[in-house]
Amino acid sequence: MKELRNGIKIIGIDHGYGNIKTASTVTPTGITAYTTEPTFGGNILFYDGMYYRIGENHKPFIADKSKDNDFYLFTLMAVARELSQQGISEAEVHIAAGLPLTWVKTQREDFRSYITRNNDVRFVYKDKPYHIEIAGCLVYPQGYTAVIDRLSEMTGVNMLADIGNGTMNVMYINNKKPVESKCYTEKLGVNQCVIAAKNAVMDVKIDDTIVEQVIRFGNADISEKYLNCITEAVREYCSEIFETLRKYEYNPELMRLYVTGGGGCLIKHFGEYDEKRVTIIDDICATAKGYEQLAYMTLRKRVDNA
């Protein structure tokens, strides 16, 4: 979270299908609604007369994030988590968010309106009341912001692959500048890998948590038989990732590859690549931090010139 001299807090939020990330928090995107207070506590949001348990499972893929109420509720939760880092429960905030590269032009205004639809918002999160005023929302291309602090090293031809839970976004960055005509979005996120790994184990039902642990750490507390089966499926998914990148003319001898997003650890553990020419950005919050940085630079100029 960054703060302007007029007191407005800038909060970057990466609205992923697998996790909602801020600069300092990560929360799975599952959400369950209740008309009465849940028996068990935890990550509970109370808003507009309803209770919501957030953080179990993942949000199913939808092509337009403004089509239901879930990502708005995730936004309130993310703001509360960031404010709580500083012991704040009341603030005027400006949201910095993003959309997949090829969706930004067509969905930016709808998503901005969706996030800012209520100026004055009151809700309760984890039994603590919050009161926020949403001053505005800036929407950036997803993934690109994760590498803005590395642009100085991106001479020549570079490819960025932002592998999220629902989509993979591909962008060329040539001589430190993004190439707008060479941006692509594929529905080839980590969730497709999880599904493939679960399907590969035919004789038992495998929980998503097991597959996700294998993806994140390269191992899990399961028998060698099932670990080998899951590992083989994940390796095949990695091969599909690089095959898709080659479709967009990826050539490791002529360009450098930067991988960001939750899928980065998957490539790190199971992909076949030249470590000298591929950079994997491990910080899952890098994109949210980038949103904040860009928004801070934009809004600071406005405040200074006012």
C-alpha positions as a LaTeX table, in Angstrom:
\begin{tabular}{lrrr}
\hline
Residue & $x$ (\AA) & $y$ (\AA) & $z$ (\AA) \\
\hline
Met1 & 0.00 & 0.00 & 0.00 \\
Lys2 & 1.25 & 3.46 & $-0.92$ \\
Glu3 & $-0.04$ & 6.81 & 0.32 \\
Leu4 & $-0.34$ & 10.14 & $-1.48$ \\
Arg5 & 0.30 & 13.37 & 0.37 \\
Asn6 & $-3.45$ & 14.07 & 0.37 \\
Gly7 & $-3.95$ & 10.94 & 2.48 \\
Ile8 & $-5.42$ & 8.67 & $-0.20$ \\
Lys9 & $-4.20$ & 5.07 & 0.09 \\
Ile10 & $-3.28$ & 3.30 & $-3.14$ \\
Ile11 & $-3.95$ & $-0.43$ & $-2.99$ \\
Gly12 & $-2.87$ & $-2.70$ & $-5.82$ \\
Ile13 & $-5.01$ & $-5.81$ & $-6.30$ \\
Asp14 & $-4.23$ & $-8.68$ & $-8.66$ \\
His15 & $-7.65$ & $-10.29$ & $-9.23$ \\
Gly16 & $-6.53$ & $-13.80$ & $-10.15$ \\
Tyr17 & $-8.75$ & $-16.83$ & $-10.65$ \\
Gly18 & $-6.59$ & $-18.83$ & $-8.24$ \\
Asn19 & $-5.60$ & $-16.16$ & $-5.72$ \\
Ile20 & $-6.32$ & $-12.53$ & $-4.92$ \\
Lys21 & $-2.99$ & $-10.81$ & $-4.37$ \\
Thr22 & $-2.12$ & $-7.45$ & $-2.86$ \\
Ala23 & 1.37 & $-6.13$ & $-2.27$ \\
Ser24 & 1.60 & $-8.07$ & 0.99 \\
Thr25 & $-1.21$ & $-10.68$ & 1.04 \\
Val26 & $-2.36$ & $-13.75$ & $-0.89$ \\
Thr27 & $-5.85$ & $-15.27$ & $-0.54$ \\
Pro28 & $-7.39$ & $-18.15$ & $-2.53$ \\
Thr29 & $-10.41$ & $-16.98$ & $-4.52$ \\
Gly30 & $-12.99$ & $-19.48$ & $-3.35$ \\
Ile31 & $-16.17$ & $-17.91$ & $-1.96$ \\
Thr32 & $-19.28$ & $-19.32$ & $-0.29$ \\
Ala33 & $-22.34$ & $-17.23$ & 0.63 \\
Tyr34 & $-24.45$ & $-17.64$ & 3.81 \\
Thr35 & $-27.68$ & $-15.94$ & 4.84 \\
Thr36 & $-26.80$ & $-16.44$ & 8.52 \\
Glu37 & $-23.48$ & $-16.18$ & 10.34 \\
Pro38 & $-21.37$ & $-19.31$ & 9.71 \\
Thr39 & $-20.79$ & $-21.67$ & 12.63 \\
Phe40 & $-17.04$ & $-21.55$ & 12.22 \\
Gly41 & $-15.10$ & $-18.30$ & 12.05 \\
Gly42 & $-12.17$ & $-17.50$ & 9.79 \\
Asn43 & $-11.94$ & $-15.44$ & 6.63 \\
Ile44 & $-15.51$ & $-14.11$ & 6.85 \\
Leu45 & $-16.77$ & $-10.98$ & 5.08 \\
Phe46 & $-20.15$ & $-9.49$ & 6.04 \\
Tyr47 & $-21.54$ & $-7.12$ & 3.42 \\
Asp48 & $-25.02$ & $-5.98$ & 2.40 \\
Gly49 & $-26.78$ & $-8.41$ & 4.75 \\
Met50 & $-24.87$ & $-11.52$ & 3.64 \\
Tyr51 & $-21.94$ & $-13.49$ & 5.03 \\
Tyr52 & $-19.17$ & $-14.76$ & 2.75 \\
Arg53 & $-16.45$ & $-17.26$ & 3.57 \\
Ile54 & $-13.44$ & $-16.44$ & 1.38 \\
Gly55 & $-10.37$ & $-18.54$ & 0.72 \\
Glu56 & $-11.57$ & $-22.10$ & 0.21 \\
Asn57 & $-11.11$ & $-23.60$ & $-3.29$ \\
His58 & $-10.84$ & $-21.38$ & $-6.39$ \\
Lys59 & $-13.07$ & $-19.18$ & $-8.51$ \\
Pro60 & $-14.24$ & $-20.85$ & $-11.76$ \\
Phe61 & $-13.03$ & $-19.14$ & $-14.93$ \\
Ile62 & $-15.28$ & $-16.44$ & $-16.41$ \\
Ala63 & $-14.22$ & $-14.32$ & $-19.37$ \\
Asp64 & $-15.62$ & $-11.09$ & $-17.88$ \\
Lys65 & $-14.84$ & $-10.57$ & $-14.19$ \\
Ser66 & $-17.54$ & $-7.91$ & $-13.81$ \\
Lys67 & $-20.38$ & $-10.30$ & $-14.68$ \\
Asp68 & $-20.99$ & $-11.46$ & $-11.11$ \\
Asn69 & $-20.47$ & $-10.03$ & $-7.64$ \\
Asp70 & $-17.53$ & $-12.20$ & $-6.56$ \\
Phe71 & $-14.59$ & $-10.04$ & $-7.64$ \\
Tyr72 & $-16.20$ & $-7.00$ & $-6.01$ \\
Leu73 & $-16.38$ & $-8.91$ & $-2.73$ \\
Phe74 & $-12.80$ & $-10.07$ & $-3.19$ \\
Thr75 & $-11.83$ & $-6.41$ & $-3.63$ \\
Leu76 & $-13.37$ & $-5.45$ & $-0.28$ \\
Met77 & $-11.58$ & $-8.34$ & 1.39 \\
Ala78 & $-8.25$ & $-7.39$ & $-0.21$ \\
Val79 & $-8.60$ & $-3.75$ & 0.86 \\
Ala80 & $-9.38$ & $-4.85$ & 4.42 \\
Arg81 & $-6.34$ & $-7.14$ & 4.54 \\
Glu82 & $-4.04$ & $-4.37$ & 3.33 \\
Leu83 & $-5.45$ & $-1.77$ & 5.71 \\
Ser84 & $-5.18$ & $-4.19$ & 8.62 \\
Gln85 & $-1.43$ & $-4.41$ & 7.99 \\
Gln86 & $-1.24$ & $-0.86$ & 9.38 \\
Gly87 & $-4.03$ & $-1.18$ & 11.92 \\
Ile88 & $-6.39$ & 0.97 & 9.82 \\
Ser89 & $-10.10$ & 0.34 & 9.38 \\
Glu90 & $-11.22$ & 3.62 & 7.80 \\
Ala91 & $-9.62$ & 5.22 & 4.73 \\
Glu92 & $-10.06$ & 6.80 & 1.33 \\
Val93 & $-8.58$ & 4.37 & $-1.19$ \\
His94 & $-7.71$ & 4.30 & $-4.86$ \\
Ile95 & $-7.68$ & 0.82 & $-6.37$ \\
Ala96 & $-4.99$ & $-0.20$ & $-8.87$ \\
Ala97 & $-5.98$ & $-3.36$ & $-10.72$ \\
Gly98 & $-5.46$ & $-5.17$ & $-14.01$ \\
Leu99 & $-6.95$ & $-7.37$ & $-16.71$ \\
Pro100 & $-5.46$ & $-9.89$ & $-19.16$ \\
Leu101 & $-3.48$ & $-8.15$ & $-21.88$ \\
Thr102 & $-5.91$ & $-8.63$ & $-24.74$ \\
Trp103 & $-8.98$ & $-7.81$ & $-22.61$ \\
Val104 & $-7.85$ & $-4.44$ & $-21.30$ \\
Lys105 & $-9.12$ & $-2.33$ & $-24.21$ \\
Thr106 & $-12.59$ & $-3.87$ & $-24.32$ \\
Gln107 & $-13.20$ & $-4.42$ & $-20.59$ \\
Arg108 & $-11.27$ & $-1.64$ & $-18.83$ \\
Glu109 & $-14.14$ & 0.83 & $-18.46$ \\
Asp110 & $-16.66$ & $-1.81$ & $-17.38$ \\
Phe111 & $-14.26$ & $-3.19$ & $-14.78$ \\
Arg112 & $-13.41$ & 0.29 & $-13.49$ \\
Ser113 & $-17.13$ & 1.06 & $-13.11$ \\
Tyr114 & $-17.65$ & $-2.30$ & $-11.43$ \\
Ile115 & $-14.98$ & $-1.63$ & $-8.80$ \\
Thr116 & $-16.09$ & 1.98 & $-8.16$ \\
Arg117 & $-19.85$ & 1.42 & $-8.27$ \\
Asn118 & $-20.17$ & 2.41 & $-4.59$ \\
Asn119 & $-18.23$ & 5.42 & $-3.36$ \\
Asp120 & $-18.97$ & 4.91 & 0.33 \\
Val121 & $-18.69$ & 1.30 & 1.52 \\
Arg122 & $-19.19$ & $-0.21$ & 4.95 \\
Phe123 & $-18.58$ & $-3.88$ & 5.72 \\
Val124 & $-17.25$ & $-6.22$ & 8.38 \\
Tyr125 & $-14.23$ & $-8.43$ & 7.83 \\
Lys126 & $-13.07$ & $-10.96$ & 10.42 \\
Asp127 & $-15.37$ & $-9.33$ & 13.00 \\
Lys128 & $-13.87$ & $-5.88$ & 12.44 \\
Pro129 & $-15.95$ & $-3.05$ & 10.89 \\
Tyr130 & $-14.45$ & $-1.17$ & 7.93 \\
His131 & $-15.48$ & 2.09 & 6.31 \\
Ile132 & $-13.83$ & 2.99 & 3.02 \\
Glu133 & $-14.35$ & 5.63 & 0.37 \\
Ile134 & $-13.34$ & 4.45 & $-3.09$ \\
Ala135 & $-11.79$ & 7.45 & $-4.80$ \\
Gly136 & $-11.15$ & 5.73 & $-8.14$ \\
Cys137 & $-9.66$ & 2.79 & $-9.97$ \\
Leu138 & $-6.86$ & 2.51 & $-12.53$ \\
Val139 & $-6.70$ & $-0.64$ & $-14.67$ \\
Tyr140 & $-3.44$ & $-1.88$ & $-16.22$ \\
Pro141 & $-2.37$ & $-4.76$ & $-18.48$ \\
Gln142 & $-1.95$ & $-7.86$ & $-16.33$ \\
Gly143 & 1.53 & $-9.36$ & $-16.08$ \\
Tyr144 & 3.46 & $-6.44$ & $-17.57$ \\
Thr145 & 3.50 & $-4.66$ & $-14.21$ \\
Ala146 & 5.39 & $-7.59$ & $-12.67$ \\
Val147 & 8.48 & $-6.66$ & $-14.71$ \\
Ile148 & 8.43 & $-2.84$ & $-14.69$ \\
Asp149 & 11.37 & $-2.84$ & $-12.27$ \\
Arg150 & 13.32 & $-4.99$ & $-14.78$ \\
Leu151 & 12.68 & $-2.99$ & $-17.94$ \\
Ser152 & 16.17 & $-1.53$ & $-17.87$ \\
Glu153 & 17.63 & $-4.99$ & $-18.53$ \\
Met154 & 15.19 & $-5.84$ & $-21.34$ \\
Thr155 & 17.28 & $-4.79$ & $-24.32$ \\
Gly156 & 16.77 & $-6.65$ & $-27.58$ \\
Val157 & 13.76 & $-8.97$ & $-27.95$ \\
Asn158 & 12.05 & $-10.33$ & $-24.83$ \\
Met159 & 8.94 & $-12.41$ & $-24.26$ \\
Leu160 & 6.85 & $-12.21$ & $-21.09$ \\
Ala161 & 4.65 & $-15.17$ & $-20.10$ \\
Asp162 & 2.28 & $-14.44$ & $-17.23$ \\
Ile163 & 0.84 & $-17.82$ & $-16.20$ \\
Gly164 & $-2.13$ & $-17.43$ & $-13.89$ \\
Asn165 & $-4.72$ & $-19.90$ & $-12.70$ \\
Gly166 & $-7.15$ & $-19.26$ & $-15.55$ \\
Thr167 & $-5.11$ & $-17.76$ & $-18.39$ \\
Met168 & $-1.63$ & $-17.33$ & $-19.78$ \\
Asn169 & $-0.82$ & $-13.86$ & $-21.12$ \\
Val170 & 2.02 & $-13.43$ & $-23.59$ \\
Met171 & 3.66 & $-10.11$ & $-24.43$ \\
Tyr172 & 6.72 & $-9.02$ & $-26.38$ \\
Ile173 & 8.90 & $-6.35$ & $-24.78$ \\
Asn174 & 11.47 & $-5.08$ & $-27.27$ \\
Asn175 & 14.20 & $-2.68$ & $-26.20$ \\
Lys176 & 12.45 & $-2.00$ & $-22.90$ \\
Lys177 & 9.07 & $-1.17$ & $-24.51$ \\
Pro178 & 5.94 & $-3.39$ & $-24.69$ \\
Val179 & 4.77 & $-4.22$ & $-28.22$ \\
Glu180 & 1.00 & $-3.69$ & $-28.19$ \\
Ser181 & 0.46 & $-5.57$ & $-31.48$ \\
Lys182 & 2.12 & $-8.68$ & $-30.04$ \\
Cys183 & 0.02 & $-9.40$ & $-26.96$ \\
Tyr184 & $-1.90$ & $-12.66$ & $-26.63$ \\
Thr185 & $-4.16$ & $-14.41$ & $-24.11$ \\
Glu186 & $-4.54$ & $-18.18$ & $-23.93$ \\
Lys187 & $-6.89$ & $-20.14$ & $-21.67$ \\
Leu188 & $-3.96$ & $-22.23$ & $-20.51$ \\
Gly189 & $-3.71$ & $-21.43$ & $-16.83$ \\
Val190 & $-2.51$ & $-23.58$ & $-13.95$ \\
Asn191 & $-6.04$ & $-24.85$ & $-13.35$ \\
Gln192 & $-5.85$ & $-26.74$ & $-16.65$ \\
Cys193 & $-2.72$ & $-28.43$ & $-15.31$ \\
Val194 & $-4.48$ & $-29.37$ & $-12.07$ \\
Ile195 & $-7.38$ & $-30.90$ & $-14.00$ \\
Ala196 & $-5.01$ & $-32.87$ & $-16.24$ \\
Ala197 & $-3.05$ & $-34.18$ & $-13.24$ \\
Lys198 & $-6.23$ & $-35.28$ & $-11.44$ \\
Asn199 & $-7.49$ & $-37.03$ & $-14.56$ \\
Ala200 & $-4.17$ & $-38.84$ & $-14.93$ \\
Val201 & $-4.79$ & $-40.61$ & $-11.61$ \\
Met202 & $-7.53$ & $-42.99$ & $-12.67$ \\
Asp203 & $-8.09$ & $-45.24$ & $-9.64$ \\
Val204 & $-8.63$ & $-42.66$ & $-6.84$ \\
Lys205 & $-9.94$ & $-39.13$ & $-6.41$ \\
Ile206 & $-7.11$ & $-36.65$ & $-5.86$ \\
Asp207 & $-7.74$ & $-33.40$ & $-3.99$ \\
Asp208 & $-6.64$ & $-30.19$ & $-5.70$ \\
Thr209 & $-4.48$ & $-29.38$ & $-2.69$ \\
Ile210 & $-2.19$ & $-32.34$ & $-3.40$ \\
Val211 & $-1.63$ & $-31.36$ & $-7.01$ \\
Glu212 & $-1.05$ & $-27.72$ & $-6.04$ \\
Gln213 & 1.55 & $-28.81$ & $-3.49$ \\
Val214 & 3.40 & $-30.79$ & $-6.14$ \\
Ile215 & 3.29 & $-27.78$ & $-8.48$ \\
Arg216 & 4.54 & $-25.33$ & $-5.83$ \\
Phe217 & 7.23 & $-27.44$ & $-4.23$ \\
Gly218 & 7.95 & $-30.26$ & $-6.67$ \\
Asn219 & 6.91 & $-32.85$ & $-4.08$ \\
Ala220 & 4.11 & $-33.93$ & $-1.74$ \\
Asp221 & 3.56 & $-36.37$ & 1.13 \\
Ile222 & 2.03 & $-39.10$ & $-1.07$ \\
Ser223 & 3.23 & $-42.45$ & $-2.37$ \\
Glu224 & 5.81 & $-42.57$ & $-5.15$ \\
Lys225 & 3.25 & $-44.18$ & $-7.45$ \\
Tyr226 & 0.89 & $-41.20$ & $-7.35$ \\
Leu227 & 3.69 & $-38.64$ & $-7.23$ \\
Asn228 & 5.16 & $-40.04$ & $-10.44$ \\
Cys229 & 1.74 & $-40.00$ & $-12.11$ \\
Ile230 & 1.06 & $-36.38$ & $-11.17$ \\
Thr231 & 4.61 & $-35.35$ & $-12.05$ \\
Glu232 & 4.31 & $-36.81$ & $-15.55$ \\
Ala233 & 1.06 & $-34.91$ & $-16.16$ \\
Val234 & 2.64 & $-31.66$ & $-14.95$ \\
Arg235 & 5.65 & $-32.16$ & $-17.22$ \\
Glu236 & 3.30 & $-32.65$ & $-20.18$ \\
Tyr237 & 1.56 & $-29.39$ & $-19.27$ \\
Cys238 & 4.94 & $-27.61$ & $-19.19$ \\
Ser239 & 5.66 & $-28.95$ & $-22.66$ \\
Glu240 & 2.31 & $-27.58$ & $-23.81$ \\
Ile241 & 3.22 & $-24.17$ & $-22.37$ \\
Phe242 & 6.45 & $-24.00$ & $-24.38$ \\
Glu243 & 4.69 & $-25.35$ & $-27.48$ \\
Thr244 & 2.17 & $-22.50$ & $-27.17$ \\
Leu245 & 4.98 & $-19.96$ & $-26.76$ \\
Arg246 & 6.62 & $-21.31$ & $-29.92$ \\
Lys247 & 3.31 & $-20.72$ & $-31.69$ \\
Tyr248 & 3.94 & $-17.05$ & $-30.96$ \\
Glu249 & 7.49 & $-17.38$ & $-32.36$ \\
Tyr250 & 9.35 & $-17.93$ & $-29.12$ \\
Asn251 & 12.96 & $-18.81$ & $-29.89$ \\
Pro252 & 15.28 & $-19.13$ & $-26.87$ \\
Glu253 & 18.33 & $-18.44$ & $-29.04$ \\
Leu254 & 16.99 & $-15.09$ & $-30.24$ \\
Met255 & 15.13 & $-13.74$ & $-27.21$ \\
Arg256 & 14.92 & $-13.92$ & $-23.46$ \\
Leu257 & 11.87 & $-15.27$ & $-21.65$ \\
Tyr258 & 10.45 & $-13.88$ & $-18.40$ \\
Val259 & 7.89 & $-16.00$ & $-16.57$ \\
Thr260 & 5.64 & $-14.54$ & $-13.89$ \\
Gly261 & 2.44 & $-15.53$ & $-12.13$ \\
Gly262 & 1.57 & $-18.64$ & $-10.15$ \\
Gly263 & 2.74 & $-20.86$ & $-13.00$ \\
Gly264 & 6.31 & $-19.71$ & $-12.57$ \\
Cys265 & 7.03 & $-22.29$ & $-9.86$ \\
Leu266 & 5.58 & $-24.97$ & $-12.12$ \\
Ile267 & 8.03 & $-24.09$ & $-14.90$ \\
Lys268 & 10.84 & $-23.86$ & $-12.36$ \\
His269 & 10.28 & $-27.39$ & $-11.03$ \\
Phe270 & 9.16 & $-29.23$ & $-14.15$ \\
Gly271 & 10.05 & $-27.25$ & $-17.27$ \\
Glu272 & 12.98 & $-27.86$ & $-19.58$ \\
Tyr273 & 14.69 & $-24.54$ & $-20.30$ \\
Asp274 & 18.01 & $-22.74$ & $-20.35$ \\
Glu275 & 18.34 & $-21.04$ & $-16.97$ \\
Lys276 & 20.71 & $-18.49$ & $-18.49$ \\
Arg277 & 18.03 & $-17.23$ & $-20.87$ \\
Val278 & 14.86 & $-17.70$ & $-18.82$ \\
Thr279 & 14.05 & $-15.58$ & $-15.77$ \\
Ile280 & 11.36 & $-16.84$ & $-13.39$ \\
Ile281 & 9.89 & $-14.19$ & $-11.09$ \\
Asp282 & 9.05 & $-16.02$ & $-7.88$ \\
Asp283 & 7.22 & $-13.18$ & $-6.14$ \\
Ile284 & 3.52 & $-14.00$ & $-6.59$ \\
Cys285 & 2.67 & $-10.46$ & $-5.45$ \\
Ala286 & 4.89 & $-8.80$ & $-8.09$ \\
Thr287 & 1.98 & $-7.83$ & $-10.34$ \\
Ala288 & 0.01 & $-6.20$ & $-7.51$ \\
Lys289 & 3.14 & $-4.28$ & $-6.45$ \\
Gly290 & 3.55 & $-3.12$ & $-10.04$ \\
Tyr291 & $-0.04$ & $-1.88$ & $-10.17$ \\
Glu292 & 0.62 & 0.17 & $-7.05$ \\
Gln293 & 3.85 & 1.63 & $-8.40$ \\
Leu294 & 2.30 & 2.74 & $-11.71$ \\
Ala295 & $-0.78$ & 4.15 & $-9.99$ \\
Tyr296 & 1.36 & 6.02 & $-7.47$ \\
Met297 & 3.39 & 7.68 & $-10.24$ \\
Thr298 & 0.21 & 8.65 & $-12.13$ \\
Leu299 & $-1.74$ & 9.94 & $-9.15$ \\
Arg300 & 1.19 & 11.75 & $-7.55$ \\
Lys301 & 1.47 & 13.94 & $-10.66$ \\
Arg302 & $-2.21$ & 14.76 & $-10.44$ \\
Val303 & $-1.95$ & 15.68 & $-6.77$ \\
Asp304 & 1.23 & 17.73 & $-7.26$ \\
Asn305 & $-0.31$ & 19.63 & $-10.17$ \\
Ala306 & $-3.63$ & 20.29 & $-8.42$ \\
\hline
\end{tabular}
